[in-house]
mmCIF file of C-alpha atoms in Angstrom:
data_model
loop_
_atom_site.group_PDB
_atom_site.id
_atom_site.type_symbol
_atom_site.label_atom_id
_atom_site.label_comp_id
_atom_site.label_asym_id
_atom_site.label_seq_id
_atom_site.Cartn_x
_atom_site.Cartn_y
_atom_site.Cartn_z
ATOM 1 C CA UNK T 1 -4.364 23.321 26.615
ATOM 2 C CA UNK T 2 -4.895 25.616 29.398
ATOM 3 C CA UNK T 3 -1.355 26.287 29.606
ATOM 4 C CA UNK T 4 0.591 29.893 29.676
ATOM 5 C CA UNK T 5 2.804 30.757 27.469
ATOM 6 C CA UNK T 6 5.776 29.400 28.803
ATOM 7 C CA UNK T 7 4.622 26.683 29.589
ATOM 8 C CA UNK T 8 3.361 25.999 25.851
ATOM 9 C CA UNK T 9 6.964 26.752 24.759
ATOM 10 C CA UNK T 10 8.212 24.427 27.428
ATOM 11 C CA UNK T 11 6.009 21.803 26.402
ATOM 12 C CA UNK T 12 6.034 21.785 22.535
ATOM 13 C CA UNK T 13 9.614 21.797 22.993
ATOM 14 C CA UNK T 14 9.944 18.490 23.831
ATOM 15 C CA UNK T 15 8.412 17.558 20.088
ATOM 16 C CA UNK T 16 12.548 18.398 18.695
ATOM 17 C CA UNK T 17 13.678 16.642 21.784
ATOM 18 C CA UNK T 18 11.814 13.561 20.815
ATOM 19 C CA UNK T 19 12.960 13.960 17.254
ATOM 20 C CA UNK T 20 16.534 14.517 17.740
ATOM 21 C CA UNK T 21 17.212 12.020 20.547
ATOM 22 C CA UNK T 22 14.975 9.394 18.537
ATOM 23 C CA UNK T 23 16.430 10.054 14.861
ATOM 24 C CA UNK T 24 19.719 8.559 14.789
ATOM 25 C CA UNK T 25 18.742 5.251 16.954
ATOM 26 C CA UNK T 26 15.670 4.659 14.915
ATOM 27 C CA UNK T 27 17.459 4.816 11.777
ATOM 28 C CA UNK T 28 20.367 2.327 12.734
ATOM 29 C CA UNK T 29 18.129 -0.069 14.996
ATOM 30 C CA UNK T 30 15.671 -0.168 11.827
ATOM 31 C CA UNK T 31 18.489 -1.088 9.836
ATOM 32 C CA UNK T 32 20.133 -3.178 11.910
ATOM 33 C CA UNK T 33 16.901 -5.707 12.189
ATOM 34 C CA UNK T 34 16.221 -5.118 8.072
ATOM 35 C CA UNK T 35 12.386 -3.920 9.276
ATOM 36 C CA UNK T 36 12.667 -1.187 7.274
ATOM 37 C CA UNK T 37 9.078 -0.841 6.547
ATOM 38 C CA UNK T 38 7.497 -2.251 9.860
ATOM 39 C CA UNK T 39 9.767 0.035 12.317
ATOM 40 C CA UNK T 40 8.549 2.990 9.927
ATOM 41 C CA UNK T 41 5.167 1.946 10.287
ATOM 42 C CA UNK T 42 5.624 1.765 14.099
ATOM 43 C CA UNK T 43 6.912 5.305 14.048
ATOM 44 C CA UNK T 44 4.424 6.897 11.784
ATOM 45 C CA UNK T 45 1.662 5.194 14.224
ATOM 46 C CA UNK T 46 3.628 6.034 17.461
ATOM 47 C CA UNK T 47 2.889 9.971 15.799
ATOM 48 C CA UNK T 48 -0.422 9.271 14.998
ATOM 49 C CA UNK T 49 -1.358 7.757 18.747
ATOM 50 C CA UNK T 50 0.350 10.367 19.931
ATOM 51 C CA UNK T 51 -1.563 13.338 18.280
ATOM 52 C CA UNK T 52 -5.022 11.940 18.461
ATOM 53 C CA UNK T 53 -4.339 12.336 21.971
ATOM 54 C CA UNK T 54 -2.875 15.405 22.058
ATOM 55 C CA UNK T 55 -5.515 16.640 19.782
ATOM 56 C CA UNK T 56 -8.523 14.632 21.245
ATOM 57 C CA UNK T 57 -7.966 14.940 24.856
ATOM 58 C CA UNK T 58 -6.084 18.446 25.172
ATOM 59 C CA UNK T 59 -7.869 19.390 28.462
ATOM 60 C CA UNK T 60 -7.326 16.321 30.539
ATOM 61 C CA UNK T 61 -4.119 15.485 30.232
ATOM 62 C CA UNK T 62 -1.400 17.408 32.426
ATOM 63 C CA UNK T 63 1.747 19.421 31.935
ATOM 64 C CA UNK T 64 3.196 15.947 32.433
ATOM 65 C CA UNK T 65 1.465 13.636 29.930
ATOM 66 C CA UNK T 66 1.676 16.557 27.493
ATOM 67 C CA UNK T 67 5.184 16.446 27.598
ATOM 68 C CA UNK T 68 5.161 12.541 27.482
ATOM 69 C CA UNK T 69 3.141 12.975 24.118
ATOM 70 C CA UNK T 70 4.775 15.641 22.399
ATOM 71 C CA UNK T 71 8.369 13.958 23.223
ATOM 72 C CA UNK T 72 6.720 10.685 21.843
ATOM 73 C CA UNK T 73 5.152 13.189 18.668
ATOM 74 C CA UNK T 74 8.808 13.479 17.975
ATOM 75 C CA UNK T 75 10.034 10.289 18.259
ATOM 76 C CA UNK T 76 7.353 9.288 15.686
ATOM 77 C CA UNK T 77 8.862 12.271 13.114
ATOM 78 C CA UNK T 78 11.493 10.453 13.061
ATOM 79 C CA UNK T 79 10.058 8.002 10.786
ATOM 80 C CA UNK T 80 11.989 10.536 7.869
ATOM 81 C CA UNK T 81 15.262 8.971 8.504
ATOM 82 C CA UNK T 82 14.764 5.573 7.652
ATOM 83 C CA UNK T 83 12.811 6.437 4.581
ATOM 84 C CA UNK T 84 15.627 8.648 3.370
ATOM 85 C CA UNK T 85 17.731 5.918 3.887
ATOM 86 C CA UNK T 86 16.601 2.838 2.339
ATOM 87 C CA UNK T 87 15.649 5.371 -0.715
ATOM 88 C CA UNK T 88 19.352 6.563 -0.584
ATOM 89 C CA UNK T 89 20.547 2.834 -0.396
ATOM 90 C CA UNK T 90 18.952 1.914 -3.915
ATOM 91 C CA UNK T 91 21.168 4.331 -5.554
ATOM 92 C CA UNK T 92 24.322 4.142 -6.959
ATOM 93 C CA UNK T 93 27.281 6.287 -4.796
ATOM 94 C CA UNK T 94 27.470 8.714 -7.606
ATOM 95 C CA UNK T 95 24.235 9.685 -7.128
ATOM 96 C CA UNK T 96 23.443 9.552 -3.171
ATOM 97 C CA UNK T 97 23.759 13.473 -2.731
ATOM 98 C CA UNK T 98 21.114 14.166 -5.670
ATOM 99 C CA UNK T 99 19.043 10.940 -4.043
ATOM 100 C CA UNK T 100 19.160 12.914 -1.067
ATOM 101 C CA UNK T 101 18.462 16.829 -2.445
ATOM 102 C CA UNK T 102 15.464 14.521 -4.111
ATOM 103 C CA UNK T 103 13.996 13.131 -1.397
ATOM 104 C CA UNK T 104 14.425 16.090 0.976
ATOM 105 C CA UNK T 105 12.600 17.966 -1.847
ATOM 106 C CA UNK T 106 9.577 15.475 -2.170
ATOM 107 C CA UNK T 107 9.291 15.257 1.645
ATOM 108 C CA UNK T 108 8.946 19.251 2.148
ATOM 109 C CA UNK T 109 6.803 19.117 -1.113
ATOM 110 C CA UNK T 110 4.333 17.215 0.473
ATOM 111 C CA UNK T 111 4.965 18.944 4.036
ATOM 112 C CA UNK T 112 3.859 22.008 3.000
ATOM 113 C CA UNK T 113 0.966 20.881 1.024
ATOM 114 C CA UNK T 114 -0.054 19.608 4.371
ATOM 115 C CA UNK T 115 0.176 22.655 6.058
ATOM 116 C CA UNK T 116 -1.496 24.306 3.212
ATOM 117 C CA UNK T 117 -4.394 22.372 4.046
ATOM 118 C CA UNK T 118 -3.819 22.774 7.541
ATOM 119 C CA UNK T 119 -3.938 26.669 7.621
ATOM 120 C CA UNK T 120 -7.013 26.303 4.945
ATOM 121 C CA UNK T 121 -8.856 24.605 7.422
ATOM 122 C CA UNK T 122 -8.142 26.854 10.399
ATOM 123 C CA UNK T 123 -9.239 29.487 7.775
ATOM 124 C CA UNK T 124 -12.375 28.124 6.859
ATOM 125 C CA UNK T 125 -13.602 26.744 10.251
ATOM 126 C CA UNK T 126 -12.593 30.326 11.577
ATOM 127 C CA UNK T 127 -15.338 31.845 9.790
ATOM 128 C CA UNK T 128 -18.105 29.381 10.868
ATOM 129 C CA UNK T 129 -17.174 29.403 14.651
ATOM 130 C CA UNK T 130 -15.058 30.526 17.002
ATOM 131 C CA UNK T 131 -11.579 30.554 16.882
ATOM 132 C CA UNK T 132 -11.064 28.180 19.515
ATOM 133 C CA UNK T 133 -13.159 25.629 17.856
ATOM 134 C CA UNK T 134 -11.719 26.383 14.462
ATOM 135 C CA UNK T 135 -7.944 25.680 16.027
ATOM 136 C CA UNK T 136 -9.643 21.843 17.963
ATOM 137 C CA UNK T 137 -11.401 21.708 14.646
ATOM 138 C CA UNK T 138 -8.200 21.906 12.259
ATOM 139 C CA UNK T 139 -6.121 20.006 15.508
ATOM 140 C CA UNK T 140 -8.823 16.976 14.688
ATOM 141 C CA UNK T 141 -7.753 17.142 10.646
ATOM 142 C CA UNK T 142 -3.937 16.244 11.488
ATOM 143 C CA UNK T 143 -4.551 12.689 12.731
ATOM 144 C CA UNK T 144 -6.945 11.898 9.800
ATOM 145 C CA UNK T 145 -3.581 13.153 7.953
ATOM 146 C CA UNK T 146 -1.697 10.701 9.182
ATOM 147 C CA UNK T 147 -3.969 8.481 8.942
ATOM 148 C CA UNK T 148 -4.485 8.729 5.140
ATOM 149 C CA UNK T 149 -0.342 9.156 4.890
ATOM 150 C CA UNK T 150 -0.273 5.289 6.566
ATOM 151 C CA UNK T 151 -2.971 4.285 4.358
ATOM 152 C CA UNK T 152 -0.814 5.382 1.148
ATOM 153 C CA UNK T 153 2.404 4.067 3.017
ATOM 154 C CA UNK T 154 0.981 0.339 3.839
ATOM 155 C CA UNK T 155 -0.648 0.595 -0.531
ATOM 156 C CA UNK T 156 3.021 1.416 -1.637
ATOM 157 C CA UNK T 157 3.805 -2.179 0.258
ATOM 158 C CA UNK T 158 1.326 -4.276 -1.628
ATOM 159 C CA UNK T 159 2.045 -2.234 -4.898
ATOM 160 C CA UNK T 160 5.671 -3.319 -4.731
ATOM 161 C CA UNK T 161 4.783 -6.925 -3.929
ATOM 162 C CA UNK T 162 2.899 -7.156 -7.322
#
């Protein structure tokens, strides 16, 4: 990004200020309008939009916009707490703290599979090229990601309609 170092810090920062200023509004808007699905949809894609750019356009956007987009990155992570919830809501009471040990354990389950993949790929390309096309090579593998995580989201929709 053409940034120093603390400026990267600076700016990447502003991904856990997106997250936990977003996280507790999200979750009681989203239940107050009974969107569950479509206002996690919206945040999911608000994260995808959001790192496409990042990862697409890293050298022409400013300090500025990359602030704007990783605080919006955040906002979009946020798209855990609904999930949680309406999961948590189909339970009984008895069972809403080993709901929640459950989902937190599927949801870093499939986080660090991700990042598996993620550091895999920054492996691999890293061996073909240089490292500064393996990292905008690997950066260009989180939005397809996403992508394919909004794909499965939006099938789990129509699987529960049938």
């Amino acid at each position: 990004f053409n940034q120093s170092k603390d400026s990267a810090l600076y700016i990447t920062s502003f991904l856990f200020v997106g997250m936990g200023v977003s996280s507790p509004p999200a979750g009681w808007i989203i239940d107050q309008y009974k969107k569950h699905f479509l206002g996690t949809l919206i945040l999911v894609l608000i994260m995808f939009l959001s790192f496409s750019f990042i990862s697409f356009f890293p050298l022409a956007l400013s300090k500025t916009m990359l602030c704007i987009l990783f605080f919006l990155l955040g906002v979009g992570c946020s798209y855990q707490v609904p999930i949680v919830y309406e999961s948590l809501k189909q339970l009984p009471d008895k069972y809403i703290g080993l709901g929640s040990a459950c989902c937190n354990m599927l949801m870093m389950g499939f986080g660090s599979f991700y990042h598996f993949l993620i550091g895999n790929s920054l492996e691999f390309f890293s061996k073909k090229t240089t490292l500064v096309y393996a990292y905008q090579k690997t950066f260009y593998s989180i939005p397809l990601g996403i992508l394919i995580g909004v794909m499965f989201f939006i099938s789990t929709k129509t699987f529960n309609k049938n």
